Short mmCIF file of C-alpha atoms in Angstrom, two decimals:
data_model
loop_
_atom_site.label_atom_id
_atom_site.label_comp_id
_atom_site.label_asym_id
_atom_site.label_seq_id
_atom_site.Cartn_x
_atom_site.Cartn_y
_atom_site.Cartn_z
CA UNK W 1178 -81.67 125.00 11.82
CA UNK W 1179 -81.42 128.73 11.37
CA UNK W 1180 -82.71 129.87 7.82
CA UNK W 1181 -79.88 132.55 6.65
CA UNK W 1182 -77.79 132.02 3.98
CA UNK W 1183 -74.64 133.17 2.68
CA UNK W 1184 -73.12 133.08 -1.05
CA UNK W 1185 -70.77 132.89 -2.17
CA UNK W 1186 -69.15 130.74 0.63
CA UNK W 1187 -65.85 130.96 -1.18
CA UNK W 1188 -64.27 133.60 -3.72
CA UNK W 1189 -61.02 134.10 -5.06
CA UNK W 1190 -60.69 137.55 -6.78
CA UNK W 1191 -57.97 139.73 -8.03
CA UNK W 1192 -57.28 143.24 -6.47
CA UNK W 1193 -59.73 145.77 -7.32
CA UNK W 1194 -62.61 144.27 -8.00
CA UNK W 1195 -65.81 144.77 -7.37
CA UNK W 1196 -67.93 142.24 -5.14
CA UNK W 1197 -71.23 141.92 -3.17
CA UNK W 1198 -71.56 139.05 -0.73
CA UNK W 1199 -75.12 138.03 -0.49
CA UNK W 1200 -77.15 137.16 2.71
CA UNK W 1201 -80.75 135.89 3.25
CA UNK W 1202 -82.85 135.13 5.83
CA UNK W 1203 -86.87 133.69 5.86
CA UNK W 1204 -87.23 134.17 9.76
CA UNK W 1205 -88.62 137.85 9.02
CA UNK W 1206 -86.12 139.00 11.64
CA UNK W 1207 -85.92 142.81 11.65
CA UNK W 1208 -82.48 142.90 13.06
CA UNK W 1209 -79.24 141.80 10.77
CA UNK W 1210 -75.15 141.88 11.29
CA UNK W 1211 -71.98 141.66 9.29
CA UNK W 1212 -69.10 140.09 11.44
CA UNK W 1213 -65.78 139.92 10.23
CA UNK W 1214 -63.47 136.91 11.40
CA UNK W 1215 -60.16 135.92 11.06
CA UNK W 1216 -58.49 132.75 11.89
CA UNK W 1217 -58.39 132.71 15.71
CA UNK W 1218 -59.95 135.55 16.33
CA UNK W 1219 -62.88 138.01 17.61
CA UNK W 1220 -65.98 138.58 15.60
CA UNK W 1221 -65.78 142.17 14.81
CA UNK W 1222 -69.13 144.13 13.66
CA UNK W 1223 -68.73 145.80 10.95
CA UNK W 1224 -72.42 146.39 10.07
CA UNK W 1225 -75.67 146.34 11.34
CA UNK W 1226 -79.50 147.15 10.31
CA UNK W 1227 -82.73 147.64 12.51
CA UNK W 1228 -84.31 147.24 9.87
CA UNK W 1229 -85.76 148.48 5.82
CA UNK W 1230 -83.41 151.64 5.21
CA UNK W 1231 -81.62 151.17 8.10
CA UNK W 1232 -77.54 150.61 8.36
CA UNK W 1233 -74.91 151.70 10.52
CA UNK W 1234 -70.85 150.75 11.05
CA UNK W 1235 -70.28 148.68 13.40
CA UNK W 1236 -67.22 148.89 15.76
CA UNK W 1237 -64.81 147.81 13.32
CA UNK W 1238 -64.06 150.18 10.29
CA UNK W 1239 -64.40 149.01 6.96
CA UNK W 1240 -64.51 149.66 3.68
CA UNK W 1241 -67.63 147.80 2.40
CA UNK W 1242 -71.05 149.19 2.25
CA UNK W 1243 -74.56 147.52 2.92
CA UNK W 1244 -78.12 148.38 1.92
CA UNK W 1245 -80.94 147.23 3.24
CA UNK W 1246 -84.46 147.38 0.83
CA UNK W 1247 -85.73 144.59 1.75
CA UNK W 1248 -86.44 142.90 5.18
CA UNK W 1249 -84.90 139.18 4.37
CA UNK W 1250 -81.50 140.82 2.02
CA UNK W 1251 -78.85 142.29 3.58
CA UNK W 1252 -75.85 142.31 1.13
CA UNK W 1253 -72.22 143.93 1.97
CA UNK W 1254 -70.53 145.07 -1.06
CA UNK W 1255 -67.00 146.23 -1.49
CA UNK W 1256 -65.90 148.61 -4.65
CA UNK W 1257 -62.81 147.31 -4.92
CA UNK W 1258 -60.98 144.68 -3.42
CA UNK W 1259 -57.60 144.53 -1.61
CA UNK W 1260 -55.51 141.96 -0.02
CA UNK W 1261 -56.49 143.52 3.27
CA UNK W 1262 -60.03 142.50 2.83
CA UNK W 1263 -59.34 139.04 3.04
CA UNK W 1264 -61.26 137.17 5.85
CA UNK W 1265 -64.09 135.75 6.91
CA UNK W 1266 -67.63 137.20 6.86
CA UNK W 1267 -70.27 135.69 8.46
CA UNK W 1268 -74.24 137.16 8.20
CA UNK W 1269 -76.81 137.05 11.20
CA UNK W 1270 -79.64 138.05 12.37
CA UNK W 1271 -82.18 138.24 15.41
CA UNK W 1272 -85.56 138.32 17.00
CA UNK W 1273 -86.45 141.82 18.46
CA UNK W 1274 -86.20 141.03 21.93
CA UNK W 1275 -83.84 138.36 21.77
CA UNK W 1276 -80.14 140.71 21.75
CA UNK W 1277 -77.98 137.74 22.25
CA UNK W 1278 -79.10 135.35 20.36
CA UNK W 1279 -77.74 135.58 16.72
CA UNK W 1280 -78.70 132.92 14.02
CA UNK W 1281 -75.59 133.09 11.79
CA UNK W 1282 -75.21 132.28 7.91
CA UNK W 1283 -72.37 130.00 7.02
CA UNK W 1284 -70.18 132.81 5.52
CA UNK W 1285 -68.33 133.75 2.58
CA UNK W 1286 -64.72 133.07 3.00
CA UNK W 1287 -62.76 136.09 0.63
CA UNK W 1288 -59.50 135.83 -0.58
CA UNK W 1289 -58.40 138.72 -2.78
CA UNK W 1290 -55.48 137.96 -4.20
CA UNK R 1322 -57.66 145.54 28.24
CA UNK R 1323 -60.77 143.72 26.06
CA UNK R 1324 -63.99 144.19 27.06
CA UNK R 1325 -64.45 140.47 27.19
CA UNK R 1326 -61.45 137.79 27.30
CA UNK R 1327 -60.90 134.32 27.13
CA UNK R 1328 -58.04 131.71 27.72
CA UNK R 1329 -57.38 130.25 23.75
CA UNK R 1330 -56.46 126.84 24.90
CA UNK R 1331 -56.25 124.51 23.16
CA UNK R 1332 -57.95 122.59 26.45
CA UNK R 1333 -56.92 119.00 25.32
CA UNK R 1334 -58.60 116.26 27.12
CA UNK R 1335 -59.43 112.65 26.80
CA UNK R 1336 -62.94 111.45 26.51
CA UNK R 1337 -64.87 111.33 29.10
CA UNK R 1338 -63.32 113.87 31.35
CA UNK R 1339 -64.58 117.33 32.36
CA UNK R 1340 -63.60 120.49 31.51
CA UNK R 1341 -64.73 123.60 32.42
CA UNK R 1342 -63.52 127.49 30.62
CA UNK R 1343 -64.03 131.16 32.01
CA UNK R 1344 -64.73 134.17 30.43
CA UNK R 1345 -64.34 137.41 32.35
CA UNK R 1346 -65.75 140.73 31.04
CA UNK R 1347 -64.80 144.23 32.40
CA UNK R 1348 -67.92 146.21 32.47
CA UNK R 1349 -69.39 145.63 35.24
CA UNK R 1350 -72.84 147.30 33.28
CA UNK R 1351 -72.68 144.05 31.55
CA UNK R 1352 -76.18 142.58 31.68
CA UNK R 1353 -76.57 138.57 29.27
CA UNK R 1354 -74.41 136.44 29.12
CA UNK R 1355 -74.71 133.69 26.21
CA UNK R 1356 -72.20 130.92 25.31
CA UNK R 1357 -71.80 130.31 21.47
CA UNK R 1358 -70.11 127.09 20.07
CA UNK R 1359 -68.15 127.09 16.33
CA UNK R 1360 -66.63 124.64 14.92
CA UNK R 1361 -63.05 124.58 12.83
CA UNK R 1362 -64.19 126.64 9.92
CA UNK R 1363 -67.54 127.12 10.53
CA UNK R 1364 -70.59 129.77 11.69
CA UNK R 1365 -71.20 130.44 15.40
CA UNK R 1366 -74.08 128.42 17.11
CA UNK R 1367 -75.59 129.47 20.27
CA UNK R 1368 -74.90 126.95 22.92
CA UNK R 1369 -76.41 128.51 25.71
CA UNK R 1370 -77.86 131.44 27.03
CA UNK R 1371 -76.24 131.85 30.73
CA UNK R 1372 -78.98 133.21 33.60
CA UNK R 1373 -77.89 134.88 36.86
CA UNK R 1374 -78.96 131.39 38.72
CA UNK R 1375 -77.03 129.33 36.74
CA UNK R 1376 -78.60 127.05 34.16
CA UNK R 1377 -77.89 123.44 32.92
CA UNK R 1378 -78.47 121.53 29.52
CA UNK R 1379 -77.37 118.08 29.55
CA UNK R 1380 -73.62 117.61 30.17
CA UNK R 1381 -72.90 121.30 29.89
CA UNK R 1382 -73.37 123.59 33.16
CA UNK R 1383 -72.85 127.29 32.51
CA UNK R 1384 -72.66 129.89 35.46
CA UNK R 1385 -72.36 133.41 36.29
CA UNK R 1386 -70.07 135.04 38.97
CA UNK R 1387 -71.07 138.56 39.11
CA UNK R 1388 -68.98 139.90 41.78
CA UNK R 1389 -65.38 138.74 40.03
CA UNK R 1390 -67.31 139.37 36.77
CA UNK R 1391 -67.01 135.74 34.80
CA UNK R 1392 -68.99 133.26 33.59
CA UNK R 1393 -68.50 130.11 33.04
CA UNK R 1394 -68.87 126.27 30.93
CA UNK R 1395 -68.74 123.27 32.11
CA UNK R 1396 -68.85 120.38 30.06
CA UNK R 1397 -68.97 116.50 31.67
CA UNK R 1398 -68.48 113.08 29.99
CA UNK R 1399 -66.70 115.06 27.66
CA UNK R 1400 -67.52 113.19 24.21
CA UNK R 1401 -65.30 113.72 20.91
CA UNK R 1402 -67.43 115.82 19.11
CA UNK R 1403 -67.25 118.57 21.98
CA UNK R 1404 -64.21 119.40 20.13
CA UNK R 1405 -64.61 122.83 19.11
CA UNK R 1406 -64.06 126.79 20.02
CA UNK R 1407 -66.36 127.63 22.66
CA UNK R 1408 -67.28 131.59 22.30
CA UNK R 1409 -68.75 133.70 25.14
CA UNK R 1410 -70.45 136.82 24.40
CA UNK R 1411 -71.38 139.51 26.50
CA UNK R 1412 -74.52 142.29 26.04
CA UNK R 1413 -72.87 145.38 27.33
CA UNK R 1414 -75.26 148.72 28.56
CA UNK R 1415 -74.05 151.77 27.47
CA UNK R 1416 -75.43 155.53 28.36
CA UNK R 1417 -77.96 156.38 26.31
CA UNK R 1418 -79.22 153.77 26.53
CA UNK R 1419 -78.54 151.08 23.89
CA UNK R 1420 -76.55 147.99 24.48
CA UNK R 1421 -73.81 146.17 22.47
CA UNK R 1422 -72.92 142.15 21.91
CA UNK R 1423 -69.19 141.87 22.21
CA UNK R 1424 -67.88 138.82 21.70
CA UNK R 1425 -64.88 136.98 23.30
CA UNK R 1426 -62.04 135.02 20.93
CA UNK R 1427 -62.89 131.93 22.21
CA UNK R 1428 -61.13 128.39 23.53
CA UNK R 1429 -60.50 125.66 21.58
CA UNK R 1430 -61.36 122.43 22.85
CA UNK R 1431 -59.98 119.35 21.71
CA UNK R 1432 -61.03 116.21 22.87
CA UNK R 1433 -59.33 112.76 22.07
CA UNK R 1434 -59.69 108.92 22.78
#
């Protein structure tokens, strides 16, 4: 079982609001994503990290941010919330050396209402 | 055109039967080939990683066709809890040297009795 967790898994919050979505992993993997996913659809990167002080946007724009301080914490955190930000996000990470093969959190499932 | 595309299905079948799902990608710089398995509502799981001779686990058979530039999953004795969306993703080459996983939308398969 991969060791990368996600909370909150669900959230219901009003428009403009400020959330973080939390993700941890104990596998000491250097490399860490943010997918977005909706119903029936692609994973779209949104964010990634190499590692400690590391982020870049993924292919996907969005408006959340991510910081990256400490190897196993990777949180995405939007200012404030809008109904377009509902989705799915999923968390994962990797072994260096190992580019396809993600370990993914459960994910938080946002609806902003 | 996507860089990486996949029939949605849904592929129903009855237990017991096999199935088998593409996935074609249009680079042809595309160099791994993995197939990922998620179920209704939950995180991606890597199913399979798919190498250039073909490989086999169990009841599933995944293969590569460079030249028409698919791959594909075969699953035998199909079993009830196959049912899921099967996800192919694609590590992609790009000049400059640094790569990219792009994932496809995935095909739902739904087995029954």
């Amino acid at each position: 079982e991969a060791d990368i967790y996600q909370t909150p898994r669900y959230l219901v919050i009003g428009t403009g609001k400020k959330i973080t979505l939390e993700c941890s992993q104990t596998m000491g993997h250097d490399k860490m994503y943010w997918y977005q996913q909706d119903p029936g659809m692609e994973l779209h990167l949104i964010h990634y990290s190499y590692g400690v002080n590391s982020t870049e946007k993924g292919d996907l724009s969005s408006e959340s941010t991510v910081s990256r301080i400490r190897t196993e914490h990777f949180p995405l955190t939007l200012e404030s919330a809008r109904p377009s930000h509902t989705s799915q996000y999923l968390c994962a990470s990797r072994r260096q050396g190992y580019d396809g093969e993600l370990f993914f959190g459960e994910g938080s499932r946002l609806t902003v209402l | 055109r996507k860089e990486v595309e996949q029939d949605p299905g849904p592929f129903n079948v009855p237990e017991g039967a096999t199935v088998a799902f593409n996935c074609t990608y249009s680079n042809s710089a595309s160099q791994s080939f993995f197939w990922y398995r998620q179920d209704c509502r939950k995180e991606p799981k890597l199913l399979m990683s798919v190498y250039s001779s073909g490989n086999e686990d169990g009841r599933f058979t995944a293969q590569l066709n460079r030249a028409s530039q698919y791959i594909s999953l075969l699953i035998r004795d199909s079993k009830l809890s196959d049912s899921a969306t099967y996800l192919c993703a694609v590590i992609v080459l790009f000049s400059g040297g640094y790569n990219k996983l792009i994932f496809g939308a995935g095909t739902r398969l739904a087995v029954h009795p």
